[in-house]
Short mmCIF file of C-alpha atoms in Angstrom, two decimals:
data_model
loop_
_atom_site.label_atom_id
_atom_site.label_comp_id
_atom_site.label_asym_id
_atom_site.label_seq_id
_atom_site.Cartn_x
_atom_site.Cartn_y
_atom_site.Cartn_z
CA MET A 831 -0.04 0.06 0.10
CA MET A 832 1.56 3.30 -1.16
CA THR A 833 0.82 5.98 1.36
CA GLU A 834 3.89 7.99 1.10
CA LYS A 835 4.71 10.84 -1.10
CA PRO A 836 6.03 9.50 -4.56
CA LYS A 837 9.82 10.38 -5.31
CA GLY A 838 10.04 13.51 -7.28
CA MET A 839 6.55 14.80 -6.57
CA CYS A 840 5.95 18.20 -5.83
CA ASP A 841 5.45 18.91 -1.99
CA SER A 842 2.23 21.12 -2.72
CA ALA A 843 0.70 18.53 -4.97
CA TRP A 844 1.27 15.91 -2.28
CA GLU A 845 -0.16 18.16 0.24
CA SER A 846 -3.32 18.66 -1.72
CA MET A 847 -3.97 14.91 -2.33
CA SER A 848 -2.49 12.96 0.68
CA ALA A 849 -5.58 12.77 2.62
CA PHE A 850 -7.42 11.42 -0.31
CA VAL A 851 -4.68 8.89 -0.83
CA MET A 852 -4.77 7.84 2.68
CA THR A 853 -8.69 7.49 2.66
CA LEU A 854 -8.70 5.51 -0.52
CA ALA A 855 -5.94 3.35 0.84
CA HIS A 856 -8.12 2.48 3.75
CA GLY A 857 -11.24 1.60 1.85
CA GLY A 858 -13.03 5.03 1.62
CA GLU A 859 -14.93 6.06 -1.16
CA ASP A 860 -17.82 8.35 -2.54
CA PHE A 861 -16.05 11.66 -1.87
CA TYR A 862 -18.46 13.66 -4.00
CA ASN A 863 -21.95 12.38 -2.87
CA GLY A 864 -22.97 10.71 -6.11
CA TRP A 865 -21.49 13.24 -8.34
CA MET A 866 -19.25 10.80 -9.95
CA LYS A 867 -20.63 7.43 -11.43
CA ASN A 868 -17.59 5.48 -9.93
CA LYS A 869 -17.55 6.04 -6.26
CA LYS A 870 -13.86 4.86 -5.67
CA PRO A 871 -11.69 7.44 -7.59
CA ALA A 872 -10.90 10.95 -6.31
CA MET A 873 -10.31 14.03 -8.79
CA ILE A 874 -8.04 16.38 -7.03
CA SER A 875 -6.80 19.76 -8.50
CA TYR A 876 -4.37 22.27 -7.23
CA ASN A 877 -2.67 25.39 -8.63
CA ASP A 878 1.13 25.14 -9.16
CA GLY A 879 1.41 28.91 -9.44
CA PHE A 880 1.07 29.13 -13.19
CA ARG A 881 -1.40 26.54 -14.19
CA LEU A 882 -4.06 24.23 -12.94
CA VAL A 883 -2.96 20.67 -12.31
CA SER A 884 -5.56 17.76 -11.87
CA PHE A 885 -5.00 14.20 -10.73
CA LEU A 886 -7.39 11.32 -10.94
CA ILE A 887 -6.52 9.01 -7.82
CA GLU A 888 -7.67 5.58 -8.18
CA THR A 889 -6.99 2.41 -6.24
CA LEU A 890 -5.36 -0.61 -7.91
CA ALA A 891 -5.92 -4.28 -6.89
CA GLU A 892 -2.88 -5.42 -4.89
CA ASP A 893 -1.63 -8.88 -6.13
CA THR A 894 -1.34 -10.98 -2.80
CA GLU A 895 0.50 -13.90 -4.22
#
């Protein structure tokens, strides 16, 4: 389970999304009260100072073998 900031990622971007990553990693869903058809992803945006940056954060099935 990846819940740490990925190497090379902007600190501000990670700060904007880390709470959503942790929630998804622990089974959370439906962040937008039915606004999105799929309840599992989170759509996160932040301003890097020059342009809007958006991330679609989704969970992946972990191979347990």
